[in-house]
PDB file of C-alpha atoms in Angstrom:
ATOM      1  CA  UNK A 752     -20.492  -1.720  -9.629  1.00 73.00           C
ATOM      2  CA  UNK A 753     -23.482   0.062  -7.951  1.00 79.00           C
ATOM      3  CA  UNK A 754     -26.757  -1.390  -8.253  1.00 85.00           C
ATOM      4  CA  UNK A 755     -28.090   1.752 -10.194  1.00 85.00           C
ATOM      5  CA  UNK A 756     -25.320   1.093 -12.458  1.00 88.00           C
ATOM      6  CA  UNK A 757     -25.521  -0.413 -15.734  1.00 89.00           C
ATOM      7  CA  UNK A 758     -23.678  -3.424 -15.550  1.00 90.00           C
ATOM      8  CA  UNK A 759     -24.078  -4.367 -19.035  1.00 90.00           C
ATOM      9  CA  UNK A 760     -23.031  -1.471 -20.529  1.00 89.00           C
ATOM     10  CA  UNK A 761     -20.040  -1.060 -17.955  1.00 86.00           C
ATOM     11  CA  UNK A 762     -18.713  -4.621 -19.358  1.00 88.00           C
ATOM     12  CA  UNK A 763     -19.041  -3.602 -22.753  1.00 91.00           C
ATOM     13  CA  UNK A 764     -18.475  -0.257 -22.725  1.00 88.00           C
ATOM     14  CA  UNK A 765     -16.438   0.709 -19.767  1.00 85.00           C
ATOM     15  CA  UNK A 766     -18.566   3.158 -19.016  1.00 86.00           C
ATOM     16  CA  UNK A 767     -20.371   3.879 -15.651  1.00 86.00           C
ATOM     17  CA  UNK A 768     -24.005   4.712 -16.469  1.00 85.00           C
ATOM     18  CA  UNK A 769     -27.345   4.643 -14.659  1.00 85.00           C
ATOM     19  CA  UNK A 770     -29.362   1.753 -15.090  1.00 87.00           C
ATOM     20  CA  UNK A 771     -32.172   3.647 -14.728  1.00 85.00           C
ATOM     21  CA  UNK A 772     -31.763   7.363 -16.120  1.00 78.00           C
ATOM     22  CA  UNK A 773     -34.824   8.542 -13.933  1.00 78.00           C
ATOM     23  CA  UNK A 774     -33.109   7.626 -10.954  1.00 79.00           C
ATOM     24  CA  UNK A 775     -30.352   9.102 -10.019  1.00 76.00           C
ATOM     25  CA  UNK A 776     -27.579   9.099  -7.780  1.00 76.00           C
ATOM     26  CA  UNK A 777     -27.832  11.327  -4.477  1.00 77.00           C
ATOM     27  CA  UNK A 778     -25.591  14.526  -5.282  1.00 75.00           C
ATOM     28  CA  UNK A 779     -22.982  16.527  -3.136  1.00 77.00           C
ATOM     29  CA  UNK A 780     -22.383  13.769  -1.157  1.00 78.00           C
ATOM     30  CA  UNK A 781     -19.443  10.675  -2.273  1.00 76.00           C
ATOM     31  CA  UNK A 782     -20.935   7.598  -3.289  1.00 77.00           C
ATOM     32  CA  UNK A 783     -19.058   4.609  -4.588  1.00 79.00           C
ATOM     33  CA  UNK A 784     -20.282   3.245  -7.863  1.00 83.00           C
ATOM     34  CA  UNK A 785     -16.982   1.142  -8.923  1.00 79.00           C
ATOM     35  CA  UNK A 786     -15.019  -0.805  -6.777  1.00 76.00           C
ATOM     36  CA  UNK A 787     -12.750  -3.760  -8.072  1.00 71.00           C
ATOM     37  CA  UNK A 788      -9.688  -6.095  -6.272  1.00 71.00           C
ATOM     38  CA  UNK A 789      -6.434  -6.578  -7.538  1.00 67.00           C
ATOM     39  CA  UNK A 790      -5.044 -10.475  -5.818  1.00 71.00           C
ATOM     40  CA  UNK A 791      -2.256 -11.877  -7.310  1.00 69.00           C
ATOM     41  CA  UNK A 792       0.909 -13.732  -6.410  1.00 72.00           C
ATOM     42  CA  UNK A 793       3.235 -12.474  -9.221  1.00 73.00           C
ATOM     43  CA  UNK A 794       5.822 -10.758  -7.669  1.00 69.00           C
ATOM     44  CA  UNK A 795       6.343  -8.743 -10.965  1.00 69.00           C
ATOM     45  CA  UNK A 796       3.592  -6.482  -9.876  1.00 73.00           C
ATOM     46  CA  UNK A 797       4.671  -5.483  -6.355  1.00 76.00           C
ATOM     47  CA  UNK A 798       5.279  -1.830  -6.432  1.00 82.00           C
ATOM     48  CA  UNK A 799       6.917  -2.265  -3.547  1.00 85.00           C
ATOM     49  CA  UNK A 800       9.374  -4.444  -1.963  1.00 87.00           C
ATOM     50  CA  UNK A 801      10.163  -4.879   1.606  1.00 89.00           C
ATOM     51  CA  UNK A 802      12.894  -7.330   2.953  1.00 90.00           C
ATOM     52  CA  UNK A 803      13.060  -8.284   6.867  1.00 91.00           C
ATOM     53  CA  UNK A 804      16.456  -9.643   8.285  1.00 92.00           C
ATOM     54  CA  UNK A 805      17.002 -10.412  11.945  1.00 95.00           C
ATOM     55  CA  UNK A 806      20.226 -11.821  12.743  1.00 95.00           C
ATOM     56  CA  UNK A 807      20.587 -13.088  16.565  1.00 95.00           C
ATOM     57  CA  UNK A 808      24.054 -11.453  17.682  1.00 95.00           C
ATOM     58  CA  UNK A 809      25.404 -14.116  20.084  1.00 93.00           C
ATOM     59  CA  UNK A 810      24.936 -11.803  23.006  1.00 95.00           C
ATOM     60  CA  UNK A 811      21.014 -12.320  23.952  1.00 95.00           C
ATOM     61  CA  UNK A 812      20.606  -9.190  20.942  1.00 97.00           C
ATOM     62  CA  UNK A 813      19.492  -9.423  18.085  1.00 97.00           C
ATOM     63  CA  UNK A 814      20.375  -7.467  14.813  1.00 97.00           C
ATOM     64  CA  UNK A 815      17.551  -6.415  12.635  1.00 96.00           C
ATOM     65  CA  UNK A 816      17.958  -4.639   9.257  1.00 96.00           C
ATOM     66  CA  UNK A 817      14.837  -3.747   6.935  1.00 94.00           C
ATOM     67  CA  UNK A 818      15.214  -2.645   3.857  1.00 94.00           C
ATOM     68  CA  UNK A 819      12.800  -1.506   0.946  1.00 94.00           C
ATOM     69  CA  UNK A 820      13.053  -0.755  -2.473  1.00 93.00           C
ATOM     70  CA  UNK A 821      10.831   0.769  -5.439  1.00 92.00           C
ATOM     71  CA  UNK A 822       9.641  -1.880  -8.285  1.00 88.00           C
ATOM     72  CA  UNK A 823       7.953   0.432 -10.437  1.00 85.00           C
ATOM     73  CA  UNK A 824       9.692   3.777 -10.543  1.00 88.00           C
ATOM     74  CA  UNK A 825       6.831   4.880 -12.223  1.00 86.00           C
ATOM     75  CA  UNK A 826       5.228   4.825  -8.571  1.00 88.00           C
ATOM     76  CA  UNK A 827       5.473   7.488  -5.900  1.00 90.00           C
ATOM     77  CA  UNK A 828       4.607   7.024  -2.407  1.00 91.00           C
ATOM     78  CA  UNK A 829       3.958   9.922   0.489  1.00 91.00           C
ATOM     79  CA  UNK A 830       3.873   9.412   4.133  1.00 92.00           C
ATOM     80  CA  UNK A 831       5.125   5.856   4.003  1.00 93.00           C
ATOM     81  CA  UNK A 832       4.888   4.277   6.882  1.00 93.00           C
ATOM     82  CA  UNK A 833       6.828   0.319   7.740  1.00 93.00           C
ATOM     83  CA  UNK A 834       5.731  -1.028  11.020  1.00 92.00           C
ATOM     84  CA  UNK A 835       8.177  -3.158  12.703  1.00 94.00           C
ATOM     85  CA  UNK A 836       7.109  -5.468  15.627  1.00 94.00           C
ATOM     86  CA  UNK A 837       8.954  -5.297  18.226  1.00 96.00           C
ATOM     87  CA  UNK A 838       9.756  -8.074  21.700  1.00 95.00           C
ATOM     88  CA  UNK A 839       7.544  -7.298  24.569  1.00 92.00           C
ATOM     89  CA  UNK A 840      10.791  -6.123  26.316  1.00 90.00           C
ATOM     90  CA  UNK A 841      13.382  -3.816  25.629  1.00 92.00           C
ATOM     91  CA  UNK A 842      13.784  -0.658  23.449  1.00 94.00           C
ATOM     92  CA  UNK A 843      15.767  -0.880  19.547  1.00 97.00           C
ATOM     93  CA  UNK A 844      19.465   0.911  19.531  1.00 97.00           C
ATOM     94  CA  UNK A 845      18.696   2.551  16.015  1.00 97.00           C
ATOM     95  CA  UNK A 846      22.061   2.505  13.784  1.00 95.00           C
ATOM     96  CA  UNK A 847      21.724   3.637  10.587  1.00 93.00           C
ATOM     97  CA  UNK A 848      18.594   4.898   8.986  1.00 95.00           C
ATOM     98  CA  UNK A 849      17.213   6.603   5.838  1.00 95.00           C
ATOM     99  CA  UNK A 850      14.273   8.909   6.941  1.00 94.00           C
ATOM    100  CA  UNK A 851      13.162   9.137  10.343  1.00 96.00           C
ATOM    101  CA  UNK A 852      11.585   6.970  13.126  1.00 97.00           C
ATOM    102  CA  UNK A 853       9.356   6.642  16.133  1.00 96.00           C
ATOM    103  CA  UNK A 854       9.325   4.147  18.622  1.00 96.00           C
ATOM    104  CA  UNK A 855       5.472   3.116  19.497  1.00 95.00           C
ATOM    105  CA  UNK A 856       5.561   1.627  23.011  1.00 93.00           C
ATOM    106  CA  UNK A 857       1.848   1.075  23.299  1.00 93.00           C
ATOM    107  CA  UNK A 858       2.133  -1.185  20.326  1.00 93.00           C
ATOM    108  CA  UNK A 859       5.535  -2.257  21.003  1.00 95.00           C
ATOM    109  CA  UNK A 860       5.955  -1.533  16.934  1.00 96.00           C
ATOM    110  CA  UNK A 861       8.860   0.631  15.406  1.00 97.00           C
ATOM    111  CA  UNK A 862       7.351   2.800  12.892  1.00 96.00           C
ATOM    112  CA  UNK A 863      10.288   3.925  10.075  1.00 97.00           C
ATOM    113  CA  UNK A 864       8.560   6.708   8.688  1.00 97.00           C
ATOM    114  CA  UNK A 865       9.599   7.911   4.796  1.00 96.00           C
ATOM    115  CA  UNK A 866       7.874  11.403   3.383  1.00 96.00           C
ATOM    116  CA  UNK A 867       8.274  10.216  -0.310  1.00 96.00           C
ATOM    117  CA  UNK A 868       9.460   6.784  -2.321  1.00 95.00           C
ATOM    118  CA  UNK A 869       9.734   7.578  -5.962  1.00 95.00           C
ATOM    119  CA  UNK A 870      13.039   7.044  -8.003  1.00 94.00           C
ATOM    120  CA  UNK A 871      15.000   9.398  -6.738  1.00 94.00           C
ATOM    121  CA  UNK A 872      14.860   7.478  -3.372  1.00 93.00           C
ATOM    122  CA  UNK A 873      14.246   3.823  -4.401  1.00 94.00           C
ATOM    123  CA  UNK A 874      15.893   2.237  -1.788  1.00 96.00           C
ATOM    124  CA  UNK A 875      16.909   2.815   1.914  1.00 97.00           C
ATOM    125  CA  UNK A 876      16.950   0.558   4.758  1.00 97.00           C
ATOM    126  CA  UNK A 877      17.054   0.432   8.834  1.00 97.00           C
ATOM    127  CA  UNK A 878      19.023  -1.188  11.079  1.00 98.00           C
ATOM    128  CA  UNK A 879      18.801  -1.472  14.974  1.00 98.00           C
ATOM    129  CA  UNK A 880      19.687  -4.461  17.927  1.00 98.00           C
ATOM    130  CA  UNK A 881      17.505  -5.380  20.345  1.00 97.00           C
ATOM    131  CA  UNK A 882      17.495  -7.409  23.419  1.00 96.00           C
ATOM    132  CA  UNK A 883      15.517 -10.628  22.991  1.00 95.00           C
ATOM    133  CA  UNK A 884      16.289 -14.306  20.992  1.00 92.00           C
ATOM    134  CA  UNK A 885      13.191 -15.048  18.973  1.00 94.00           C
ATOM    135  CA  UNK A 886      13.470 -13.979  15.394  1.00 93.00           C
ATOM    136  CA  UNK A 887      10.119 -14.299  14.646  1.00 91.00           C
ATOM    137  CA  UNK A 888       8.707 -11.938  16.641  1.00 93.00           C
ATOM    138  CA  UNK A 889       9.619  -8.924  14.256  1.00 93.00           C
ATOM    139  CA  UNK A 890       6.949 -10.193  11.719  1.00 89.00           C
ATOM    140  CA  UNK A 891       4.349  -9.436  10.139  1.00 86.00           C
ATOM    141  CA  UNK A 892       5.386  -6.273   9.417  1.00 88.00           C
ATOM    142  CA  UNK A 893       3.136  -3.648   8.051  1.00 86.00           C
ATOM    143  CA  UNK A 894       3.366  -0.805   5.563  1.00 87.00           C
ATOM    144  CA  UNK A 895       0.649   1.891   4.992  1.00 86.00           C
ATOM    145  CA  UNK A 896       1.004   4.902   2.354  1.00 86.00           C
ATOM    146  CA  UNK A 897      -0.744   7.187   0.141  1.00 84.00           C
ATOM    147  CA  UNK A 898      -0.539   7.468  -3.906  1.00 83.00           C
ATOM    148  CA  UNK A 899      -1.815  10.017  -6.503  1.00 79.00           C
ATOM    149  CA  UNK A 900      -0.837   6.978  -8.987  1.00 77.00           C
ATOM    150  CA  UNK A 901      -3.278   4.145  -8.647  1.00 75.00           C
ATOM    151  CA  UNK A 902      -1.792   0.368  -9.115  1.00 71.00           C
ATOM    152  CA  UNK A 903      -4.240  -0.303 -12.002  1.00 71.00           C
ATOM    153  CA  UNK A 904      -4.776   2.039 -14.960  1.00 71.00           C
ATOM    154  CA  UNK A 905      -7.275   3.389 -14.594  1.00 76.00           C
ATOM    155  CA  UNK A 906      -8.979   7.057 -15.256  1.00 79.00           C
ATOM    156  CA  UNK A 907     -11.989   8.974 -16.509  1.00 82.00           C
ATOM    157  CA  UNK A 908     -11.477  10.315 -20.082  1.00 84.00           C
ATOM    158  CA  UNK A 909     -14.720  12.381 -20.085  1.00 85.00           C
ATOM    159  CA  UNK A 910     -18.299  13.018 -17.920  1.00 84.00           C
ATOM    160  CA  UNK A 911     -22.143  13.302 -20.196  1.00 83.00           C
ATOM    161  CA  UNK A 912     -24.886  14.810 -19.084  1.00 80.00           C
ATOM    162  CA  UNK A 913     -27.418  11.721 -18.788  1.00 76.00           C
ATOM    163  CA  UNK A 914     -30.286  13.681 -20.604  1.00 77.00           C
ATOM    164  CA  UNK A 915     -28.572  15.691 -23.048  1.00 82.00           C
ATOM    165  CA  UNK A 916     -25.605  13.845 -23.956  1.00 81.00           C
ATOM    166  CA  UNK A 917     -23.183  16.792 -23.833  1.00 87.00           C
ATOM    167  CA  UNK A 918     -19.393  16.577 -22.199  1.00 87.00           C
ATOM    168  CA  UNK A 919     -20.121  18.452 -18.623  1.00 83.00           C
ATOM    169  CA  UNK A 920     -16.895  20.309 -17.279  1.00 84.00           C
ATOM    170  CA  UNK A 921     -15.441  18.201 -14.387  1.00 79.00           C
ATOM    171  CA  UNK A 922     -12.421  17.724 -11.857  1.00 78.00           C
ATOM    172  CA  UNK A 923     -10.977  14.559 -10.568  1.00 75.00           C
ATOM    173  CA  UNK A 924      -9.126  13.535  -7.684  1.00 73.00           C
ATOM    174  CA  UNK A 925      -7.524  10.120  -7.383  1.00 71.00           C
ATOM    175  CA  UNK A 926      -6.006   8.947  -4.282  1.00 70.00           C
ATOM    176  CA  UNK A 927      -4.722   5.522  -3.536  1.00 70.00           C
ATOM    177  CA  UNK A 928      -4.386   4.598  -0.107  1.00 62.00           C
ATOM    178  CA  UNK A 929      -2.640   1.367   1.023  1.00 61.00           C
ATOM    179  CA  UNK A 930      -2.141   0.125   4.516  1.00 53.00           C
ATOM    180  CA  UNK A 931      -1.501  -3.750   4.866  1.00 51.00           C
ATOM    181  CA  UNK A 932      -1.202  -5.444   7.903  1.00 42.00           C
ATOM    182  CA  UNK A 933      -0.570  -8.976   7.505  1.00 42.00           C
ATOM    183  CA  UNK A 934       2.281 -10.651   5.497  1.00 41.00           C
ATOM    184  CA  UNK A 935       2.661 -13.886   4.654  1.00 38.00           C
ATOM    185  CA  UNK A 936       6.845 -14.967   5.097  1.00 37.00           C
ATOM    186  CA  UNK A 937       7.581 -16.745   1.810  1.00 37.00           C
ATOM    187  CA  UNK A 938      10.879 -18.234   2.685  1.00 36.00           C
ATOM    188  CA  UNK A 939      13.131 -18.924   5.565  1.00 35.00           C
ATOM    189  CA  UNK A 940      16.879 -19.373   4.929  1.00 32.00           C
ATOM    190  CA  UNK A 941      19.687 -18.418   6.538  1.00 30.00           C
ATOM    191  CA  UNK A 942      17.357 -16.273   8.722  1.00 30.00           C
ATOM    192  CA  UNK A 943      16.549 -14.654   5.232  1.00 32.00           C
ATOM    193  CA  UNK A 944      12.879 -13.453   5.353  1.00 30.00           C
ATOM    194  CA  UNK A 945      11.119 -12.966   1.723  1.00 32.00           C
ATOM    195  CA  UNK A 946       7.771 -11.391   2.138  1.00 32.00           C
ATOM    196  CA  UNK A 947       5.113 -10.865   1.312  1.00 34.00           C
ATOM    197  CA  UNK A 948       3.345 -13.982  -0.694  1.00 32.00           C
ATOM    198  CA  UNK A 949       0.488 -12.323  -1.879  1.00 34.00           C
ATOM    199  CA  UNK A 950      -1.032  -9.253  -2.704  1.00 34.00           C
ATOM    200  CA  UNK A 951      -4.289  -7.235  -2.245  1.00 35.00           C
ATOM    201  CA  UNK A 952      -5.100  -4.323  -3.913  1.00 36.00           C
ATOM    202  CA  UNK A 953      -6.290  -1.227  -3.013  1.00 37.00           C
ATOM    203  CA  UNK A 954      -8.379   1.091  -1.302  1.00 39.00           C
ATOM    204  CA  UNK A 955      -8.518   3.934  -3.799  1.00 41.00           C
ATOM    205  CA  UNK A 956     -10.702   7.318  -4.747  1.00 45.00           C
ATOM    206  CA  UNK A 957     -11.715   8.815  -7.544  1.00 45.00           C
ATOM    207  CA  UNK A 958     -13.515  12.084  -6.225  1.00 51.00           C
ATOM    208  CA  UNK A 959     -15.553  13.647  -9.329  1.00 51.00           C
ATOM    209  CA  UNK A 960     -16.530  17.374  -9.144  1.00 53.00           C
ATOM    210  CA  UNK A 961     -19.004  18.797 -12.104  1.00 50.00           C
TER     211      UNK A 961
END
């Protein structure tokens, strides 16, 4: 929590008060007063799943197919984006593919872009060959997207004034926002990739208006 914030009465109460009623926070400007992480290594609470599988082809190619799919169809995800390394040389033959894509040369990444992931569209994948031998190079891969849903529950039931200690009228807006970079490959078998091994969340917003 913010300094200026009651901690006390946060732990106990859940709610986000000033420590010190006489001073208070700066106004029409965003300031962060709560801000939490969400680390675990249960695999029950990935939203998201994303599966990696290069396949060397026999002919100096390699096959790669990447496929995703919702955990929590509760969940829905806009301008997803899956970043796929790619070898220093060469450029992907793109098979099939649900949604679009872009090849990024300056960051020798293919980018499989998605507008939405909810349960309507729970799964897809990608596939494409490209000329090269090591299957390792295609990782980590990295995923960035935005969410009015946040991971964790949580939401604010009601704003009072500090002096008065009347309901004020108020609007929220609650935004998660989710780009990681760096997996960890959980398993190798059968050029089977399993990722990732564990989890940080978020970067989120809750924007109050009174």
């Amino acid at each position: 929590t913010h300094p200026n914030v009651d901690k006390k009465l946060f732990s106990t109460d859940s709610i986000i008060a000033l420590k010190n009623p006489g001073k208070g926070f700066p106004v029409n400007q965003p300031l962060g007063v709560l801000r939490w992480r969400f680390i675990t290594k249960d695999e029950t609470s990935i939203p998201l799943s994303i599966n990696c599988w290069p396949t060397p082809a026999g002919d100096g190619t390699i096959d790669v197919n990447i496929e995703y799919e919702l955990e929590n169809e509760n969940q829905e995800f806009k301008d997803v984006v899956i970043s796929i390394p790619l070898p220093s040389v060469g450029n992907p033959v793109v098979g099939d593919v649900d949604g679009h894509y872009e090849v990024n040369r300056q960051a020798r990444t293919l980018e499989w872009q998605l507008p939405i992931i909810d349960a309507s569209n729970k799964q897809g994948s990608l596939e494409f060959n490209i000329a090269g031998e090591d299957v390792n190079v295609f990782f980590p891969v990295g995923v960035s997207f935005i969410s009015e849903k946040l991971i964790c529950d949580i939401d604010v039931l009601d704003v009072i004034h500090a002096e008065s200690g009347a309901s004020v009228t108020f609007s929220k807006e609650m935004i998660l926002d989710l780009a990681i970079q760096n997996f960890t490959i959980d398993e190798y078998s059968e050029r089977i990739f399993v990722f990732p091994i564990s989890y940080t969340f978020y970067q989120f917003w809750i924007n109050i208006a009174c």
